[in-house]
Coordinates of C-alpha atoms in Angstrom, one line a residue:
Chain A
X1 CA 3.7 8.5 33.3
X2 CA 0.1 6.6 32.6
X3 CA -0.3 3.8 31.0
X4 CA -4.0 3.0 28.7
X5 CA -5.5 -0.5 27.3
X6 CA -5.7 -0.6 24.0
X7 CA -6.6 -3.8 21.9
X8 CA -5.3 -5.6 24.7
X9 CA -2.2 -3.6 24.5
X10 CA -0.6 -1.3 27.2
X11 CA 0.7 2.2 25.5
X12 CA 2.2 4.3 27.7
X13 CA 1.2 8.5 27.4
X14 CA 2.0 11.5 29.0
X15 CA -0.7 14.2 28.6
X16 CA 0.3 17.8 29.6
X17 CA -2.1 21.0 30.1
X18 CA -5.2 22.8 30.7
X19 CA -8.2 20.2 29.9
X20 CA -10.0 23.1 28.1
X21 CA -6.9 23.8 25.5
X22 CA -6.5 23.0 22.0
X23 CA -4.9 19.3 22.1
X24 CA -1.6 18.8 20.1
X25 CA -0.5 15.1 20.0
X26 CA 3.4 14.1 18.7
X27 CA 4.2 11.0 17.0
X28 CA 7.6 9.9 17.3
X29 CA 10.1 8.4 15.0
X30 CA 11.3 5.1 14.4
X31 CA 13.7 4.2 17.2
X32 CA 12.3 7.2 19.3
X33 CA 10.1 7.4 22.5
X34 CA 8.0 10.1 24.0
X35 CA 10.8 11.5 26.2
X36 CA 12.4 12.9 22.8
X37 CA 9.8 15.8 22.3
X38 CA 10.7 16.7 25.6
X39 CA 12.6 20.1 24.4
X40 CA 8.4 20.8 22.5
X41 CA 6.6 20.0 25.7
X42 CA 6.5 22.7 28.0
X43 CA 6.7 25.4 25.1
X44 CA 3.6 24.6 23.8
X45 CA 2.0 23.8 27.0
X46 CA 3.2 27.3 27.9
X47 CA 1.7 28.7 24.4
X48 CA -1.6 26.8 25.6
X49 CA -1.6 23.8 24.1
X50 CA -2.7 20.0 25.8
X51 CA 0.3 18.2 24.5
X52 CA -0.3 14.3 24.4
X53 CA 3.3 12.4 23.8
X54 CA 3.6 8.2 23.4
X55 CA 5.3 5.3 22.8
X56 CA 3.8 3.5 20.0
X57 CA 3.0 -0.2 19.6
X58 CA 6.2 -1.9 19.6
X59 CA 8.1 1.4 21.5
X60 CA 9.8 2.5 24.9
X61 CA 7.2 1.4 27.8
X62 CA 4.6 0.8 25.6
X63 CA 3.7 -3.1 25.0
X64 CA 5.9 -4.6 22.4
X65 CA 3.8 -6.9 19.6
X66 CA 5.9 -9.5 17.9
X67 CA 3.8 -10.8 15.1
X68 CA 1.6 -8.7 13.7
X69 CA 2.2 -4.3 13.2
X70 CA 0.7 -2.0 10.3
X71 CA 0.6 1.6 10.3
X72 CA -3.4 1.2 10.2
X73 CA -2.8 -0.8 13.6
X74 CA -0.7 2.1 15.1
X75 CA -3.2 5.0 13.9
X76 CA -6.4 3.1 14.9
X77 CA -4.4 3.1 18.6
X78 CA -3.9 6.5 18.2
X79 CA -7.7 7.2 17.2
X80 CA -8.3 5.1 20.5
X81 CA -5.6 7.1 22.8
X82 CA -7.0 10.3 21.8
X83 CA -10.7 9.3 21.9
X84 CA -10.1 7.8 25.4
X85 CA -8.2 10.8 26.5
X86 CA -11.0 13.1 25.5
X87 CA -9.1 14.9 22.8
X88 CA -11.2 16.8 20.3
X89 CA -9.8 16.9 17.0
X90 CA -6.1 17.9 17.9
X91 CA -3.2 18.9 16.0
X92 CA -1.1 15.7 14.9
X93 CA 2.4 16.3 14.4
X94 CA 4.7 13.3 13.4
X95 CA 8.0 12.5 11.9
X96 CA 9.6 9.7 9.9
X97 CA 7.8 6.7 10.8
X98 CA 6.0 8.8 13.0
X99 CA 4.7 11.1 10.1
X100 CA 3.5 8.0 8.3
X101 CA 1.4 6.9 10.9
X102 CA 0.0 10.7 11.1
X103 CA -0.6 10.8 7.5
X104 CA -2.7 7.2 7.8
X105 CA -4.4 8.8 10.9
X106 CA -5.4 11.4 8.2
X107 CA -6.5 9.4 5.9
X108 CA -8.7 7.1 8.0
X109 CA -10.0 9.9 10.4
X110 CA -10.9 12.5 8.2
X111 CA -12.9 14.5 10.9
X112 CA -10.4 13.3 13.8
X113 CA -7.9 15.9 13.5
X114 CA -7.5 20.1 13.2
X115 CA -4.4 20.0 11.2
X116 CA -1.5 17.8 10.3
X117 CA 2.3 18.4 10.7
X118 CA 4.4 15.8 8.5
X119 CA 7.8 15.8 9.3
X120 CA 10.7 13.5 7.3
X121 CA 7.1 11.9 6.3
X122 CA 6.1 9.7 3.4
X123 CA 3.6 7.6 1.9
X124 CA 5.0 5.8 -0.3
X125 CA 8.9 3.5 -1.0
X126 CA 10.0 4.7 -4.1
X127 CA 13.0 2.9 -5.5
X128 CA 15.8 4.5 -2.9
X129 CA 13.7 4.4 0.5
X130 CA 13.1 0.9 -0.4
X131 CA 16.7 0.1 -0.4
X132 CA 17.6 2.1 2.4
X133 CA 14.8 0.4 4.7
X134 CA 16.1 -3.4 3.2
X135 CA 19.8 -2.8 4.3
X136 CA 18.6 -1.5 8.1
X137 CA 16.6 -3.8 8.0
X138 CA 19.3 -6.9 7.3
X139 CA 21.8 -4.8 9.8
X140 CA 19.0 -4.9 12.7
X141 CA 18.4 -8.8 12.5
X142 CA 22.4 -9.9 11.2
X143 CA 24.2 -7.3 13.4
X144 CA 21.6 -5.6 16.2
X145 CA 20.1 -2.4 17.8
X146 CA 23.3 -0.7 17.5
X147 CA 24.0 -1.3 14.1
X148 CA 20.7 0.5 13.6
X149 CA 21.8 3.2 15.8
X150 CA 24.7 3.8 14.5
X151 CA 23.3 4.3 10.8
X152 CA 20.7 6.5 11.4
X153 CA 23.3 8.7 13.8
X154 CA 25.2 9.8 10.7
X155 CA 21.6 10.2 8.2
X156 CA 19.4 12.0 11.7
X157 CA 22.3 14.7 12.0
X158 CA 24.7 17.0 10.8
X159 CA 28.3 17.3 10.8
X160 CA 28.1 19.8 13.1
X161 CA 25.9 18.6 15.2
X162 CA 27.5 15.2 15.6
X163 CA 31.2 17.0 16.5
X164 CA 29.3 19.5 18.8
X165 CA 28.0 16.4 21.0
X166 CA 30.2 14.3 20.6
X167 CA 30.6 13.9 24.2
X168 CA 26.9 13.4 24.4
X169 CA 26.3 10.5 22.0
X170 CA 27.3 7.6 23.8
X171 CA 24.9 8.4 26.5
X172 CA 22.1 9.3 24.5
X173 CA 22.9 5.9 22.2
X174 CA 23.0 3.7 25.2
X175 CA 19.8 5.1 26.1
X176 CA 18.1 4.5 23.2
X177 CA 19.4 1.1 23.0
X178 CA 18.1 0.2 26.2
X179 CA 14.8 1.7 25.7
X180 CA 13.9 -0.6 22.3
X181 CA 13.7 -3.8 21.9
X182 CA 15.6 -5.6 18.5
X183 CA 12.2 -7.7 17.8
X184 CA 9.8 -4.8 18.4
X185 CA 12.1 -2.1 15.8
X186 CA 11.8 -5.5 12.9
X187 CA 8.3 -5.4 14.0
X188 CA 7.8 -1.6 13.1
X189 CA 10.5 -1.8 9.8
X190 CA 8.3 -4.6 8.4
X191 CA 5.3 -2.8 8.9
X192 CA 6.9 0.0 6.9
X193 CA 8.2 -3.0 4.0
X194 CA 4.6 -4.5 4.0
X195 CA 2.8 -1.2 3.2
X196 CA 1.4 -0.6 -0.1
X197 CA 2.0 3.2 -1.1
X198 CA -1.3 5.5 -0.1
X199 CA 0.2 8.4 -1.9
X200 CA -3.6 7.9 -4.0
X201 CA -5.5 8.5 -0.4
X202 CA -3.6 11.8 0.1
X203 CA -6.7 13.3 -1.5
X204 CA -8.6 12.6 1.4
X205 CA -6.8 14.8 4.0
X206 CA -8.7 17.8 3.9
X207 CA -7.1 19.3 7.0
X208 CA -4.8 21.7 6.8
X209 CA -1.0 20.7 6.7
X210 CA 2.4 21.6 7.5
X211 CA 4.7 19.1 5.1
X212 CA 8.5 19.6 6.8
X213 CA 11.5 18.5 4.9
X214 CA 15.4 18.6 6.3
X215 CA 17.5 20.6 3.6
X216 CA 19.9 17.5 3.4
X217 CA 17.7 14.3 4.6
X218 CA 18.4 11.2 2.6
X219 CA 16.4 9.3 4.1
X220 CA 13.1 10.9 3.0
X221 CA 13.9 13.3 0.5
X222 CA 12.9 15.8 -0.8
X223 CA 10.6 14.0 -3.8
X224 CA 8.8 11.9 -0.8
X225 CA 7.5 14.9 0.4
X226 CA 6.7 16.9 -2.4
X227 CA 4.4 14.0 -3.3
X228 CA 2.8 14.6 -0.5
X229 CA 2.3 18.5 -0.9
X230 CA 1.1 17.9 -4.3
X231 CA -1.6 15.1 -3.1
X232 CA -2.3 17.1 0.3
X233 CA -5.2 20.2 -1.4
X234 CA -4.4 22.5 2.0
X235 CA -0.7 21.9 2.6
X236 CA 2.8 23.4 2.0
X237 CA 6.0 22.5 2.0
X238 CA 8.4 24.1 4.0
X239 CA 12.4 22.8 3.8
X240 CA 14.8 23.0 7.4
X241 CA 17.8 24.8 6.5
X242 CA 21.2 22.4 7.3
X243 CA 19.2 20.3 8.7
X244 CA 19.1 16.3 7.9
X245 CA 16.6 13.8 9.0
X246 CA 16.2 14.2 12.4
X247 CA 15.3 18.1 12.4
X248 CA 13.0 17.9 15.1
X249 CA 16.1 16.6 17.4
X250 CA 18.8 19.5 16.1
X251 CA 16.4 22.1 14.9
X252 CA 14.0 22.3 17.9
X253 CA 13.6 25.8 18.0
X254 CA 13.3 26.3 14.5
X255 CA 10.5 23.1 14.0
X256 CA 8.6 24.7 17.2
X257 CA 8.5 27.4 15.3
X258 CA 6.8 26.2 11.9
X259 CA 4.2 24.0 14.2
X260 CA 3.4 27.0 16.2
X261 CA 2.8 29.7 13.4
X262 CA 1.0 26.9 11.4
X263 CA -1.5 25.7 14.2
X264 CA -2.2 29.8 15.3
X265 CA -3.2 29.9 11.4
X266 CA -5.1 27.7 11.3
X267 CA -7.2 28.6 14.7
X268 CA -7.2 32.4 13.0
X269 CA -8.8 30.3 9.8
X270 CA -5.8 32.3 8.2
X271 CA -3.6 29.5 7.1
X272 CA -2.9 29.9 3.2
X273 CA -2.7 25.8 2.2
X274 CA -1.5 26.6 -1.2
X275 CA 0.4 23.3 -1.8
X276 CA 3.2 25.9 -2.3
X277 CA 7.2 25.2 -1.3
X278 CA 9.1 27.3 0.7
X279 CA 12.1 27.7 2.7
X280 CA 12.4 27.9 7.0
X281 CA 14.1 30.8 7.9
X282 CA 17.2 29.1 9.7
X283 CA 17.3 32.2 12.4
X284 CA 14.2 31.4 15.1
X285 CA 13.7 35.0 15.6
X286 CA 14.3 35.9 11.8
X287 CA 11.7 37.6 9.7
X288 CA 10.0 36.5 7.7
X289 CA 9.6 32.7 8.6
X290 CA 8.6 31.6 5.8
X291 CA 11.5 32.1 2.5
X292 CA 10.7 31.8 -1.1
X293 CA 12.7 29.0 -3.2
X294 CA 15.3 30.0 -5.6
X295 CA 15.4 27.6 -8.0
X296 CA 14.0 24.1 -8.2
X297 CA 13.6 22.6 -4.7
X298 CA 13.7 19.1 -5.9
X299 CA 17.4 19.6 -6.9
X300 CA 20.7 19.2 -4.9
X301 CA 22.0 21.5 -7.1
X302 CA 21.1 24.5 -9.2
X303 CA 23.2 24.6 -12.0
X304 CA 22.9 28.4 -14.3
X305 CA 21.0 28.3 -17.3
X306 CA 22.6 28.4 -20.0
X307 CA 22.3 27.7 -24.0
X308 CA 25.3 28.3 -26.0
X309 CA 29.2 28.0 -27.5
X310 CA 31.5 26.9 -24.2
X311 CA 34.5 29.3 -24.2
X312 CA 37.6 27.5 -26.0
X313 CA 39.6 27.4 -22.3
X314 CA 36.3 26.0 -20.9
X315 CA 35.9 23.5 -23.1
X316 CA 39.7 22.3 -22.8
X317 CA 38.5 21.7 -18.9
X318 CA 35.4 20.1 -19.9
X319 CA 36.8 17.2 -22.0
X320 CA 34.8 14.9 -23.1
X321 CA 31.5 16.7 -22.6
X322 CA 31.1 18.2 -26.6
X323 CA 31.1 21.3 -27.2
X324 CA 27.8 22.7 -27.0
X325 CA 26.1 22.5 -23.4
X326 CA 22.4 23.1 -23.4
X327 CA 20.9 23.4 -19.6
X328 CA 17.8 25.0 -19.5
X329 CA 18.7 25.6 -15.3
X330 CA 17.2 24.8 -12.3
X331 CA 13.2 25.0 -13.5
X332 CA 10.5 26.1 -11.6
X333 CA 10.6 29.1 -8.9
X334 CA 8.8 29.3 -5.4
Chain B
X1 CA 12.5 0.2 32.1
X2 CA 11.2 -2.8 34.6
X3 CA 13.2 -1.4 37.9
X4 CA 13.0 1.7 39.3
X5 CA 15.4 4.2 39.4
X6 CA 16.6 3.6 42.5
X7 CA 17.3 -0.1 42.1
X8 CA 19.0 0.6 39.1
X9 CA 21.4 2.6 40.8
X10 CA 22.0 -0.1 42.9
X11 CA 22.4 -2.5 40.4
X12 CA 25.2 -0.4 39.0
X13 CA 26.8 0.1 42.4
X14 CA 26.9 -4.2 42.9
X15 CA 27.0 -5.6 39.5
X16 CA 30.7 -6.4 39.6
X17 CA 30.6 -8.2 42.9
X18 CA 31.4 -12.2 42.8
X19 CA 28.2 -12.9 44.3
X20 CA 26.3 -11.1 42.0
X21 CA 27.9 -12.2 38.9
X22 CA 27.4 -15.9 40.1
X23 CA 23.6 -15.4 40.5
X24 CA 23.1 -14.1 37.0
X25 CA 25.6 -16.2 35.9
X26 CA 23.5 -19.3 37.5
X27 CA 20.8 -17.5 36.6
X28 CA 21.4 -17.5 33.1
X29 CA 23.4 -21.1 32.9
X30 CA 20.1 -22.4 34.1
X31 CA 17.8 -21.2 31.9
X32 CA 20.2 -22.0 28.4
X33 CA 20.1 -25.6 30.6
X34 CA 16.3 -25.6 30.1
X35 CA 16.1 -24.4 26.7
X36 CA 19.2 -26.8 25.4
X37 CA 17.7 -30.0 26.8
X38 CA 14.1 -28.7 24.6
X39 CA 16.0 -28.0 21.9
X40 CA 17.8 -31.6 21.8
X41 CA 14.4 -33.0 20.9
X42 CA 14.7 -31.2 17.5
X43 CA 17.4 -33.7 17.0
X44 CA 15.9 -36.7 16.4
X45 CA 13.6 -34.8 13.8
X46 CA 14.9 -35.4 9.7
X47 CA 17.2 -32.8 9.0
X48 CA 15.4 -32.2 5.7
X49 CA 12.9 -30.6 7.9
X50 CA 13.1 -27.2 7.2
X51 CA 13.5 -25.5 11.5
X52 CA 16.2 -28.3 11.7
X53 CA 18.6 -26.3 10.7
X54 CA 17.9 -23.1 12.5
X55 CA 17.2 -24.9 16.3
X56 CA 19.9 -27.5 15.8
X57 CA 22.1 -24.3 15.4
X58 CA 20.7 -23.1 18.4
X59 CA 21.4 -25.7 20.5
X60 CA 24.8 -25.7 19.6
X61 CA 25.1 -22.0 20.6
X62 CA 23.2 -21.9 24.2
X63 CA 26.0 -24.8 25.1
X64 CA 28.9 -22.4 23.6
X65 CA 27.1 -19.2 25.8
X66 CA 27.0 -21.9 28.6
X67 CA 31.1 -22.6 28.6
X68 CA 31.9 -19.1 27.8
X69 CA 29.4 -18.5 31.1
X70 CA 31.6 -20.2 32.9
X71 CA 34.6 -18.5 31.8
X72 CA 33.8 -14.7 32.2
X73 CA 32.4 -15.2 35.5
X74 CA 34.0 -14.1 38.5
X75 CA 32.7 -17.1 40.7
X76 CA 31.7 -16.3 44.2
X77 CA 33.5 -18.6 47.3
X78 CA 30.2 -18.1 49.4
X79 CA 28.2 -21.1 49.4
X80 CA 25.0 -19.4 50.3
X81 CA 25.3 -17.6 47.0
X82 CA 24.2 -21.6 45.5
X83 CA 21.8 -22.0 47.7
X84 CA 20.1 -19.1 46.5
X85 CA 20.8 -19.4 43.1
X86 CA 19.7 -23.1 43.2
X87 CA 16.2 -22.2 44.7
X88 CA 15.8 -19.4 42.3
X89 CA 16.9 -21.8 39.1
X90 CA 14.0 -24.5 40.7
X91 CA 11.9 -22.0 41.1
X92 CA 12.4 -20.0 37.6
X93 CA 11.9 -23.1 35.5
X94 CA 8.8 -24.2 37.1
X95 CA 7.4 -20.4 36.3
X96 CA 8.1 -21.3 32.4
X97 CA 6.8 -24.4 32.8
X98 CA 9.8 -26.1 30.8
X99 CA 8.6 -29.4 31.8
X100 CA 5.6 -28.9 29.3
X101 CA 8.4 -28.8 26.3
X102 CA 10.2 -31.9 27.6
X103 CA 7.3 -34.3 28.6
X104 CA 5.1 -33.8 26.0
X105 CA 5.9 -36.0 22.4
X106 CA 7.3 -33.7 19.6
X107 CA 4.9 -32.5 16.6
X108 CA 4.5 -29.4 14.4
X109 CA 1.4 -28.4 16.5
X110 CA 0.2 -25.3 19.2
X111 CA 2.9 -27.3 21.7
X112 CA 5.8 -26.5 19.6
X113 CA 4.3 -23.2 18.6
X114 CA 4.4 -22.4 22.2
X115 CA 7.8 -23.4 22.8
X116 CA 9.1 -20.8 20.1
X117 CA 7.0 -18.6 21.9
X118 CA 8.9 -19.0 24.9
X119 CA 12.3 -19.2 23.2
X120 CA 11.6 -15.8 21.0
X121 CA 11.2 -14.5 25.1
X122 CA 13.9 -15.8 26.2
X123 CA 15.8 -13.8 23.1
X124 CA 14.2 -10.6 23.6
X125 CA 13.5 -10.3 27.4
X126 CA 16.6 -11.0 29.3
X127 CA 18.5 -7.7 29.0
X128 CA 20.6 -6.8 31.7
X129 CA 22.2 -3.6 30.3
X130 CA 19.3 -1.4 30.3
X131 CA 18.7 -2.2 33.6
X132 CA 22.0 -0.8 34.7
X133 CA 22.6 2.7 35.0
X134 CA 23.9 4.5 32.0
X135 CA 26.7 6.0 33.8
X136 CA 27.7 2.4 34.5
X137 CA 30.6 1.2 32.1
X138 CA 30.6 -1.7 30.1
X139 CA 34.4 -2.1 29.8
X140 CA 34.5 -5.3 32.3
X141 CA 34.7 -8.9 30.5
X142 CA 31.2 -10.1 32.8
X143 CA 29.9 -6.9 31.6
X144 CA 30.8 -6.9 27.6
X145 CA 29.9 -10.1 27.7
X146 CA 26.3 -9.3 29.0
X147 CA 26.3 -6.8 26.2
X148 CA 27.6 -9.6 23.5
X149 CA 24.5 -12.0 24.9
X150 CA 22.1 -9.5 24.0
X151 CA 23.1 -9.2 20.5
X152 CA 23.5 -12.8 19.9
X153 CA 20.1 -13.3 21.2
X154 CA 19.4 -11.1 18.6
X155 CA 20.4 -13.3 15.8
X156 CA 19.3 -16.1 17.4
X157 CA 16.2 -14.7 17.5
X158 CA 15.4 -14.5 13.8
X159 CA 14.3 -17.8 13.9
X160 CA 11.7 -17.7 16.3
X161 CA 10.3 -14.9 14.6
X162 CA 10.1 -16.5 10.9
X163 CA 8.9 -19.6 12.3
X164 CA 5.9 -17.7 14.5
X165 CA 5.4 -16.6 11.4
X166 CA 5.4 -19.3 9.1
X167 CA 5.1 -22.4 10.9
X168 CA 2.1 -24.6 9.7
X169 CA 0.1 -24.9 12.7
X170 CA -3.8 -24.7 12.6
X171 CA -3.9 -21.2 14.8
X172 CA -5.4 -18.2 13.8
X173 CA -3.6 -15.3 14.1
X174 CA -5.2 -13.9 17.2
X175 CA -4.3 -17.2 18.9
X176 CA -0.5 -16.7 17.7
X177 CA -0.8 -13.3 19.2
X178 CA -1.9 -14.6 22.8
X179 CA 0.3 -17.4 22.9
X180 CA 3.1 -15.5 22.6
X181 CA 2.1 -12.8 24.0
X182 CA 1.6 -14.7 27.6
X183 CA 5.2 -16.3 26.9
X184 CA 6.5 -12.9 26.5
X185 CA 4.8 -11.8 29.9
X186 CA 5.8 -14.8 31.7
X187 CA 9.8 -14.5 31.2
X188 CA 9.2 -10.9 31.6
X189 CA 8.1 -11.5 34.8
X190 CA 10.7 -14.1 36.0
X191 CA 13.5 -11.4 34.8
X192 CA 11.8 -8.8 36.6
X193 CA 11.7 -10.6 39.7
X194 CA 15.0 -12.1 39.5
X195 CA 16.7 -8.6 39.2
X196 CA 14.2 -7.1 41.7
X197 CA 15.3 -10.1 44.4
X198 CA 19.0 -9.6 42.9
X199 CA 19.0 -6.0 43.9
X200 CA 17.2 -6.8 47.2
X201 CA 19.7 -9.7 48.5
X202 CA 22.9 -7.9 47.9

């Protein structure tokens, strides 16, 4: 554990192998701390990576601001970390808040990164995310850190997941609620509320990029992040079978994965930023990786297409919807 | 985390013991002692006044947290324990320099700004729970209640943070961000030492 100056700020870092590799940095999530990419650490130090893992302004051991946070603020600490840690343009992987931050370090260091990972990202509220992040944001200050915790344990996981470790959770909850601080997550939230969207600075990440997206998050769906494949020139769009918002937590091997093929492509100068969507494949050792889309990948649902005269039976069960149906289907392929 | 490990663990191994519920308890009853008597200035401020509402509401709280203090404790029958605890309350209030909140005459200025600096502190920094073990169960009244504090700080807290915000004082925000910053590092401090001296007496 080390600890660097920063604006008068302490941030706390962990910084692990050989000086001479290509440097990966991670950017955590909200209510997350550096310890959490611990499962990514010593795989891509052991593919031969310098992997760079902090708590952000207002996170874990890091200092704690109470007035003032932007994301600006948190990627001008990054530029800083990384420039004082002698990190030459490294890969910057980030998810949720922590994919914000990555997109802004982006935008505002052009020549200060290799590539970009953007996981559960976005750059912009639309009209649900702005809703979502207004009632966590009354449930942190009228009810507390738990609260908080508690809502983003049923939107981070699945079903599955949540029965699996169910044994687990209170340990991992208390954890995290003893690692933040209620003043320093309102911090961070309001920096979220107060930023303007930069979905029209996208342009100017010319980097290559890996855009991630959980199959069912609902937190940043799927439409945040296709803005940002379709304002990112070099990217794709790849969805997390199953997995919700927190894929990086449930999915590890599946996520390392993604990051790895996309940061060997983009050493071999072979990675094909197409601003195409695809889908993960949801075995780690499956082949291919990468899936085509059936259907449109903005829907939930991909209902048949379909122009015609409903059966008589079918349109008994279908009162009330007229008898004609037009659906011209799910729209565009992969 | 502000302990190490290994006086974490025993922390979690004494936190249950009379004496050591009496010297947070005293160490705690103190400090909302402190802070009530600044707060009863903003009493004889005009209620229109907008932070009226909000500290008088505070005041009335940190003398409920006081009495219910009281009651969860398990009260030690050593009297060295109050010796101690005595000395360390003395000795904790002349660290936050409280006296500079009671002397001083009341005004919407960089004194009162400072106050709510210490106050917000106060809120956010005096956590026992993460510095106890995870294995360590919070069932016990002295314990839930511990748990309870830390969320009603929470609330509490809301209105230190809008009024560092708004509050009309001539500061720019630079000097909002030290002042409160060095609050913030100065209970910090006192907690960490109290729970380091805590760990070290028992």
């Amino acid at each position: 554990m080390a600890f660097l100056t920063v604006e008068d700020h302490r941030i706390r870092y962990e910084l692990e192998g050989a000086g001479d590799a290509v440097p990966l940095v991670f950017v955590n999530g909200l209510t997350q701390a550096a310890h959490l990419w611990g499962a990514y650490v010593p795989q891509f130090v052991g593919k031969g990576y310098r992997v760079l893992t902090f708590d952000m302004l207002g996170q874990g051991e890091s200092d704690k601001p109470v007035l003032f946070s932007d994301f600006d603020r948190q990627a001008r600490t990054m530029a800083a970390l990384i420039e004082a840690l002698g990190l030459e343009r490294p890969f910057v992987a980030g998810i949720s808040f922590g994919g914000a931050v990555a997109l802004r370090y982006a935008i505002l260091y052009p020549d200060g990164l290799r590539g970009l990972v953007a996981m559960g990202a976005f750059s912009e509220l639309d009209g649900r995310l702005k809703w979502i992040g207004e009632n966590l944001f009354t449930g942190l200050a009228a009810v507390g850190t738990e609260y908080l915790q508690n809502w983003f344990m049923a939107f981070n996981f699945s079903s599955r997941w949540l029965e699996d470790n169910d044994a687990a959770i209170p340990a991992m909850r208390r954890r995290g609620y003893s690692l933040n601080d209620q003043y320093a997550l309102q911090n961070l939230m309001e920096a979220v509320a107060n930023c303007p969207s930069f979905s029209h600075e996208l342009p100017a990440i010319r980097v290559p990029a890996l855009i991630v997206n959980g199959e069912y998050d609902y937190v940043t769906h799927r439409g945040l992040h296709d803005i940002l494949r379709a304002g990112i020139a070099r990217s794709r769009l790849v969805i997390v079978q199953h997995a919700c918002h927190a894929f990086t937590l449930e999915y590890p091997e599946v996520t390392t994965r993604l990051i790895d093929d996309f940061m060997g492509k983009v050493l071999r100068e072979e990675w094909p930023g197409d601003q195409s969507t695809w889908v993960a494949n949801d075995d780690p050792q499956g082949e291919p990786l990468y899936l085509p889309v059936l259907g449109n990948p903005l829907r939930a649902i991909q209902p048949a297409a379909f122009t015609g005269e409903v059966p008589e039976k079918k349109r008994q069960s279908t009162k009330g919807m007229h008898g004609k149906i037009r659906n011209r289907g799910g729209g565009q392929g992969a | 985390m502000i302990v190490d490990p290994k006086t974490s663990e025993h922390l979690g191994r004494i936190i249950l013991e009379r004496d050591t519920q009496t010297r947070i308890a005293c160490f705690l009853i103190g400090l909302k002692q402190a802070n009530a008597a600044a707060l009863a200035r903003v009493e004889f401020q005009p209620m229109a006044w907008e932070p009226y509402a909000l500290l008088h509401g505070q005041l009335c709280r940190e003398i409920e947290l006081i009495g219910l203090l009281q009651r969860v404790t398990e009260w030690s029958l050593n009297p060295a324990v109050y010796v101690r605890a005595a000395w360390s309350s003395a000795r904790l209030l002349n660290d936050l320099q409280f006296v500079r909140f009671l002397a001083a005459p009341f005004g919407v200025d960089a004194g009162l700004y400072r106050y709510l600096g210490l106050a917000h502190a106060l809120y956010a920094h005096l956590r026992f729970i993460p510095v106890l073990p995870l294995e360590v169960p919070l069932e016990h009244r002295f314990l839930d209640f511990l748990r309870t504090l830390e969320a009603v700080h929470g609330r509490e807290m809301q209105a230190q943070i809008a009024l560092l915000r708004k509050l009309p004082v001539s500061l720019s925000d630079r000097e909002k961000e030290s002042i409160v910053g060095e609050e913030s590092r100065r209970v910090r401090e006192v907690f960490r030492r109290f729970v380091e001296e805590l760990a070290a007496s028992a």
